[in-house]
Amino acid sequence: MGPPKLTPAASVKTRPAARSRTFAIGGDLPIHRLGYGAMQLTGPGVWGEPADRAQAIPFLRRAVGLGINLIDTAD
């Protein structure tokens, strides 16, 4: 069983994060209500480096390209 295939569910043209509106963290940092939980990008046991770093980096860049500006690393 290898690493999971990471496939974005939306097109870059749809900008779903922008539709979620924003709120302020710390009173002055606007964040979209739609974020990305990066827990599944980590290694075994939900800790450490990504199982497939070469696939994880473009996936995170795609999330940012879709307007995601909150990535929950739980670190």
GROMACS .gro file of C-alpha atoms in nm:
model
   75
    1MET     CA    1   0.000   0.000   0.000
    2GLY     CA    2   0.167   0.319  -0.115
    3PRO     CA    3   0.095   0.683  -0.037
    4PRO     CA    4  -0.254   0.809  -0.117
    5LYS     CA    5  -0.311   0.980  -0.449
    6LEU     CA    6  -0.361   1.352  -0.392
    7THR     CA    7  -0.621   1.491  -0.626
    8PRO     CA    8  -0.769   1.841  -0.592
    9ALA     CA    9  -1.148   1.834  -0.606
   10ALA     CA   10  -1.191   2.172  -0.774
   11SER     CA   11  -1.065   2.354  -1.077
   12VAL     CA   12  -0.825   2.646  -1.047
   13LYS     CA   13  -1.090   2.850  -1.228
   14THR     CA   14  -1.355   2.800  -0.958
   15ARG     CA   15  -1.168   2.964  -0.666
   16PRO     CA   16  -1.380   2.791  -0.398
   17ALA     CA   17  -1.184   2.945  -0.108
   18ALA     CA   18  -1.278   3.297  -0.214
   19ARG     CA   19  -1.646   3.206  -0.198
   20SER     CA   20  -1.610   3.104   0.167
   21ARG     CA   21  -1.550   3.465   0.273
   22THR     CA   22  -1.290   3.563   0.532
   23PHE     CA   23  -1.245   3.625   0.901
   24ALA     CA   24  -0.954   3.782   1.089
   25ILE     CA   25  -0.705   3.587   1.296
   26GLY     CA   26  -0.549   3.801   1.565
   27GLY     CA   27  -0.772   4.087   1.459
   28ASP     CA   28  -0.578   4.181   1.146
   29LEU     CA   29  -0.492   3.873   0.935
   30PRO     CA   30  -0.773   3.790   0.688
   31ILE     CA   31  -0.811   3.414   0.638
   32HIS     CA   32  -1.059   3.232   0.414
   33ARG     CA   33  -1.306   3.017   0.606
   34LEU     CA   34  -1.210   2.726   0.381
   35GLY     CA   35  -0.869   2.592   0.481
   36TYR     CA   36  -0.671   2.277   0.416
   37GLY     CA   37  -0.599   2.014   0.682
   38ALA     CA   38  -0.255   1.881   0.592
   39MET     CA   39  -0.261   1.588   0.836
   40GLN     CA   40  -0.274   1.329   0.558
   41LEU     CA   41   0.042   1.463   0.389
   42THR     CA   42   0.265   1.343   0.672
   43GLY     CA   43   0.449   1.018   0.715
   44PRO     CA   44   0.345   0.708   0.908
   45GLY     CA   45   0.159   0.772   1.231
   46VAL     CA   46   0.051   1.118   1.117
   47TRP     CA   47   0.392   1.262   1.200
   48GLY     CA   48   0.706   1.351   1.008
   49GLU     CA   49   0.793   1.416   0.648
   50PRO     CA   50   0.540   1.352   0.370
   51ALA     CA   51   0.530   0.996   0.238
   52ASP     CA   52   0.586   1.140  -0.111
   53ARG     CA   53   0.746   1.485  -0.086
   54ALA     CA   54   0.763   1.523  -0.465
   55GLN     CA   55   0.382   1.489  -0.479
   56ALA     CA   56   0.306   1.688  -0.161
   57ILE     CA   57   0.475   2.013  -0.268
   58PRO     CA   58   0.279   2.064  -0.592
   59PHE     CA   59  -0.040   1.965  -0.410
   60LEU     CA   60   0.015   2.238  -0.147
   61ARG     CA   61   0.100   2.490  -0.419
   62ARG     CA   62  -0.224   2.399  -0.594
   63ALA     CA   63  -0.418   2.459  -0.271
   64VAL     CA   64  -0.263   2.806  -0.244
   65GLY     CA   65  -0.341   2.865  -0.612
   66LEU     CA   66  -0.706   2.787  -0.536
   67GLY     CA   67  -0.705   3.063  -0.276
   68ILE     CA   68  -0.640   2.857   0.038
   69ASN     CA   69  -0.448   3.077   0.282
   70LEU     CA   70  -0.493   2.863   0.595
   71ILE     CA   71  -0.306   2.533   0.606
   72ASP     CA   72  -0.357   2.343   0.931
   73THR     CA   73  -0.037   2.157   1.013
   74ALA     CA   74  -0.138   2.092   1.376
   75ASP     CA   75   0.228   2.135   1.461
   0.00000   0.00000   0.00000
